[in-house]
Amino acid sequence: METKINIVIPSIQLSDELIYCLKKLNNQNYKNFFVTIVLDYKNNKKLPNLKYKLKIVVSGGRNMSFKRNLAVKKYKSNIVAFLDSDAYPNNNWLKIANIYFKMKRNKKNIIGGPSIPFPKQEYKEMLCHYAKRSFYLTGYLNFRKFKSKSRYCDWLESCNLFIKRELYLEHSGMNNEIYLGEDKEFFERIKKKDKDIQVFYTPKLFIYHKERSISKFFLQRMVFGSDLFNIVKFGKTIRGYQPILPLIVVLIFFT
């Protein structure tokens, strides 16, 4: 029996970007999957013709953690794949993930890959991408912004992530009270409880993620900065201080 995969996509509404994502998922070479979108509210956007089952859940104005947890609990599957509404995966995304899980039969493996820009993005948008893949902005985590070599790592972003449903529910999913850094907190919490959990990054599981305009990019950085001291892990290893790296670079530049 083939492994069933639930692709979970949280979003505010059925936007043009989400519709584009749903269309692109028609091209997956692996067919035993369904998609769950969790929305704040329904709107009048028309759905495209889809070659797979689509489940729509309306959660109200809840955060990403709540939406992901709701989708995983509501519908049964062997594996859960998390994807953002402004992204779409390469055509072999599900096929490669399924092969990996069959090779690594231990349920405690979590896998994911990089997010790279949409093809033919504007120059200003690409500047935002180059900034995010720079060591001076994302530090040791910059490998997730391009097709770098495979490796085991501390954690992966929830925009491109595969995990066994059983393992996700065993650890109560992501923290519903966290609005930023919920994926990082999830990995830290579950790895603290279970040292056998392994997190594997491979460039083969790449997705295309739409880059923001420069104004939206700076707005995002401001939002992250407003919650900086909740993200930084004081007293941990030097990697726990990675979120303040951009601030240090700015201070050095202006002194």
C-alpha positions as a Python dict, from the first residue, in 0.01 Angstrom:
ca = {
    (1, 'M'): (0, 0, 0),
    (2, 'E'): (136, 341, -99),
    (3, 'T'): (210, 606, 160),
    (4, 'K'): (-63, 870, 185),
    (5, 'I'): (59, 1228, 218),
    (6, 'N'): (-140, 1527, 343),
    (7, 'I'): (-4, 1859, 211),
    (8, 'V'): (-105, 2125, 464),
    (9, 'I'): (-118, 2488, 348),
    (10, 'P'): (-227, 2762, 591),
    (11, 'S'): (-349, 3088, 439),
    (12, 'I'): (-566, 3390, 517),
    (13, 'Q'): (-789, 3336, 217),
    (14, 'L'): (-804, 3171, -123),
    (15, 'S'): (-562, 3417, -281),
    (16, 'D'): (-419, 3427, -633),
    (17, 'E'): (-90, 3296, -497),
    (18, 'L'): (-260, 3002, -327),
    (19, 'I'): (-457, 2920, -643),
    (20, 'Y'): (-131, 2919, -839),
    (21, 'C'): (19, 2682, -582),
    (22, 'L'): (-281, 2446, -609),
    (23, 'K'): (-249, 2441, -989),
    (24, 'K'): (121, 2359, -971),
    (25, 'L'): (52, 2064, -738),
    (26, 'N'): (-131, 1898, -1031),
    (27, 'N'): (215, 1826, -1173),
    (28, 'Q'): (336, 1604, -888),
    (29, 'N'): (464, 1269, -1013),
    (30, 'Y'): (355, 1099, -691),
    (31, 'K'): (-25, 1070, -685),
    (32, 'N'): (-125, 932, -344),
    (33, 'F'): (-178, 1266, -175),
    (34, 'F'): (-443, 1520, -85),
    (35, 'V'): (-420, 1886, 8),
    (36, 'T'): (-567, 2060, 312),
    (37, 'I'): (-592, 2438, 304),
    (38, 'V'): (-682, 2613, 629),
    (39, 'L'): (-827, 2963, 582),
    (40, 'D'): (-936, 3252, 800),
    (41, 'Y'): (-1247, 3281, 585),
    (42, 'K'): (-1390, 3174, 250),
    (43, 'N'): (-1412, 3416, -39),
    (44, 'N'): (-1558, 3400, -388),
    (45, 'K'): (-1244, 3298, -574),
    (46, 'K'): (-1303, 3014, -816),
    (47, 'L'): (-1099, 2699, -764),
    (48, 'P'): (-902, 2560, -1060),
    (49, 'N'): (-948, 2207, -1193),
    (50, 'L'): (-749, 1978, -968),
    (51, 'K'): (-630, 1620, -1016),
    (52, 'Y'): (-629, 1545, -642),
    (53, 'K'): (-863, 1579, -346),
    (54, 'L'): (-877, 1921, -183),
    (55, 'K'): (-1005, 1970, 170),
    (56, 'I'): (-1095, 2321, 288),
    (57, 'V'): (-1106, 2410, 656),
    (58, 'V'): (-1209, 2751, 790),
    (59, 'S'): (-1046, 2827, 1123),
    (60, 'G'): (-1109, 3199, 1167),
    (61, 'G'): (-825, 3439, 1236),
    (62, 'R'): (-586, 3192, 1400),
    (63, 'N'): (-210, 3173, 1367),
    (64, 'M'): (-7, 2935, 1151),
    (65, 'S'): (60, 2688, 1433),
    (66, 'F'): (-311, 2646, 1508),
    (67, 'K'): (-395, 2600, 1140),
    (68, 'R'): (-128, 2338, 1084),
    (69, 'N'): (-224, 2148, 1399),
    (70, 'L'): (-591, 2154, 1302),
    (71, 'A'): (-526, 2011, 956),
    (72, 'V'): (-303, 1732, 1087),
    (73, 'K'): (-551, 1628, 1357),
    (74, 'K'): (-857, 1645, 1131),
    (75, 'Y'): (-739, 1423, 845),
    (76, 'K'): (-550, 1095, 861),
    (77, 'S'): (-237, 1035, 658),
    (78, 'N'): (98, 860, 695),
    (79, 'I'): (306, 1169, 627),
    (80, 'V'): (237, 1540, 659),
    (81, 'A'): (400, 1788, 422),
    (82, 'F'): (394, 2156, 518),
    (83, 'L'): (398, 2415, 240),
    (84, 'D'): (340, 2792, 224),
    (85, 'S'): (62, 2943, 16),
    (86, 'D'): (307, 3156, -186),
    (87, 'A'): (524, 2860, -283),
    (88, 'Y'): (511, 2546, -498),
    (89, 'P'): (737, 2237, -509),
    (90, 'N'): (932, 2074, -788),
    (91, 'N'): (746, 1791, -962),
    (92, 'N'): (940, 1513, -783),
    (93, 'W'): (891, 1663, -436),
    (94, 'L'): (649, 1401, -301),
    (95, 'K'): (811, 1113, -488),
    (96, 'I'): (1155, 1183, -340),
    (97, 'A'): (1014, 1232, 11),
    (98, 'N'): (830, 900, -10),
    (99, 'I'): (1147, 719, -123),
    (100, 'Y'): (1341, 868, 166),
    (101, 'F'): (1086, 760, 426),
    (102, 'K'): (1086, 408, 283),
    (103, 'M'): (1465, 395, 306),
    (104, 'K'): (1467, 536, 660),
    (105, 'R'): (1193, 334, 822),
    (106, 'N'): (1250, 492, 1163),
    (107, 'K'): (948, 717, 1223),
    (108, 'K'): (1173, 972, 1395),
    (109, 'N'): (1314, 1115, 1074),
    (110, 'I'): (1208, 1462, 959),
    (111, 'I'): (1310, 1591, 617),
    (112, 'G'): (1294, 1905, 407),
    (113, 'G'): (1479, 2115, 156),
    (114, 'P'): (1560, 2464, 33),
    (115, 'S'): (1328, 2739, -87),
    (116, 'I'): (1456, 2912, -398),
    (117, 'P'): (1302, 3207, -590),
    (118, 'F'): (1034, 3174, -855),
    (119, 'P'): (1180, 3164, -1208),
    (120, 'K'): (1210, 3509, -1369),
    (121, 'Q'): (1154, 3715, -1056),
    (122, 'E'): (1222, 4088, -1077),
    (123, 'Y'): (1566, 4226, -994),
    (124, 'K'): (1440, 4403, -678),
    (125, 'E'): (1283, 4080, -553),
    (126, 'M'): (1604, 3890, -624),
    (127, 'L'): (1793, 4140, -408),
    (128, 'C'): (1576, 4024, -117),
    (129, 'H'): (1668, 3664, -196),
    (130, 'Y'): (2040, 3740, -205),
    (131, 'A'): (2007, 3919, 127),
    (132, 'K'): (1839, 3617, 288),
    (133, 'R'): (2100, 3372, 159),
    (134, 'S'): (2380, 3594, 288),
    (135, 'F'): (2567, 3476, 597),
    (136, 'Y'): (2540, 3830, 737),
    (137, 'L'): (2163, 3801, 757),
    (138, 'T'): (2085, 3434, 820),
    (139, 'G'): (2420, 3309, 950),
    (140, 'Y'): (2472, 2932, 949),
    (141, 'L'): (2110, 2885, 831),
    (142, 'N'): (2175, 3039, 489),
    (143, 'F'): (2218, 2692, 335),
    (144, 'R'): (1836, 2664, 324),
    (145, 'K'): (1807, 2942, 66),
    (146, 'F'): (1981, 2762, -220),
    (147, 'K'): (2055, 2407, -331),
    (148, 'S'): (2341, 2343, -92),
    (149, 'K'): (2470, 1995, -13),
    (150, 'S'): (2269, 1742, 189),
    (151, 'R'): (2320, 1741, 566),
    (152, 'Y'): (2170, 1672, 904),
    (153, 'C'): (2074, 1996, 1076),
    (154, 'D'): (1912, 2149, 1385),
    (155, 'W'): (1580, 2246, 1231),
    (156, 'L'): (1396, 2320, 907),
    (157, 'E'): (1149, 2588, 806),
    (158, 'S'): (781, 2494, 802),
    (159, 'C'): (744, 2621, 445),
    (160, 'N'): (907, 2297, 323),
    (161, 'L'): (887, 2016, 572),
    (162, 'F'): (791, 1645, 586),
    (163, 'I'): (714, 1458, 907),
    (164, 'K'): (531, 1141, 1006),
    (165, 'R'): (184, 1233, 1129),
    (166, 'E'): (225, 1000, 1425),
    (167, 'L'): (544, 1176, 1536),
    (168, 'Y'): (391, 1522, 1493),
    (169, 'L'): (87, 1435, 1707),
    (170, 'E'): (300, 1253, 1963),
    (171, 'H'): (465, 1587, 2041),
    (172, 'S'): (139, 1788, 2029),
    (173, 'G'): (232, 1973, 1712),
    (174, 'M'): (345, 2334, 1705),
    (175, 'N'): (282, 2576, 1989),
    (176, 'N'): (-52, 2754, 1933),
    (177, 'E'): (66, 3047, 2144),
    (178, 'I'): (364, 3132, 1923),
    (179, 'Y'): (327, 3364, 1623),
    (180, 'L'): (694, 3380, 1516),
    (181, 'G'): (959, 3109, 1519),
    (182, 'E'): (704, 2835, 1583),
    (183, 'D'): (895, 2587, 1367),
    (184, 'K'): (1223, 2651, 1547),
    (185, 'E'): (1053, 2609, 1886),
    (186, 'F'): (891, 2285, 1769),
    (187, 'F'): (1225, 2127, 1676),
    (188, 'E'): (1397, 2242, 1993),
    (189, 'R'): (1116, 2101, 2208),
    (190, 'I'): (1088, 1760, 2043),
    (191, 'K'): (1465, 1705, 2017),
    (192, 'K'): (1501, 1790, 2383),
    (193, 'K'): (1249, 1516, 2465),
    (194, 'D'): (1383, 1260, 2218),
    (195, 'K'): (1751, 1254, 2124),
    (196, 'D'): (1686, 996, 1848),
    (197, 'I'): (1503, 1241, 1623),
    (198, 'Q'): (1702, 1323, 1311),
    (199, 'V'): (1645, 1625, 1086),
    (200, 'F'): (1771, 1584, 730),
    (201, 'Y'): (1805, 1853, 462),
    (202, 'T'): (1839, 1762, 94),
    (203, 'P'): (1849, 1994, -210),
    (204, 'K'): (1635, 1742, -400),
    (205, 'L'): (1332, 1856, -198),
    (206, 'F'): (1349, 2212, -323),
    (207, 'I'): (1048, 2439, -357),
    (208, 'Y'): (997, 2768, -538),
    (209, 'H'): (909, 3042, -291),
    (210, 'K'): (794, 3383, -413),
    (211, 'E'): (1024, 3660, -299),
    (212, 'R'): (877, 3972, -140),
    (213, 'S'): (919, 4326, -266),
    (214, 'I'): (1184, 4531, -86),
    (215, 'S'): (922, 4717, 119),
    (216, 'K'): (756, 4394, 233),
    (217, 'F'): (1098, 4243, 303),
    (218, 'F'): (1186, 4527, 542),
    (219, 'L'): (842, 4501, 701),
    (220, 'Q'): (905, 4131, 767),
    (221, 'R'): (1244, 4209, 921),
    (222, 'M'): (1080, 4470, 1146),
    (223, 'V'): (825, 4213, 1264),
    (224, 'F'): (1103, 3965, 1341),
    (225, 'G'): (1294, 4238, 1520),
    (226, 'S'): (995, 4324, 1740),
    (227, 'D'): (1006, 3970, 1881),
    (228, 'L'): (1385, 3939, 1882),
    (229, 'F'): (1438, 3858, 2248),
    (230, 'N'): (1181, 3578, 2237),
    (231, 'I'): (1361, 3418, 1943),
    (232, 'V'): (1715, 3443, 2081),
    (233, 'K'): (1813, 3153, 2308),
    (234, 'F'): (2029, 3310, 2575),
    (235, 'G'): (2265, 3079, 2756),
    (236, 'K'): (2266, 2823, 2475),
    (237, 'T'): (2542, 2760, 2222),
    (238, 'I'): (2659, 3044, 2001),
    (239, 'R'): (2402, 2936, 1740),
    (240, 'G'): (2128, 3041, 1982),
    (241, 'Y'): (2233, 3402, 1924),
    (242, 'Q'): (2203, 3379, 1544),
    (243, 'P'): (1886, 3600, 1523),
    (244, 'I'): (2079, 3904, 1648),
    (245, 'L'): (2347, 3869, 1378),
    (246, 'P'): (2183, 4124, 1141),
    (247, 'L'): (2163, 4377, 1428),
    (248, 'I'): (2534, 4329, 1504),
    (249, 'V'): (2624, 4377, 1137),
    (250, 'V'): (2422, 4701, 1121),
    (251, 'L'): (2584, 4836, 1439),
    (252, 'I'): (2932, 4758, 1306),
    (253, 'F'): (2849, 4923, 973),
    (254, 'F'): (2737, 5249, 1134),
    (255, 'T'): (3019, 5272, 1390),
}
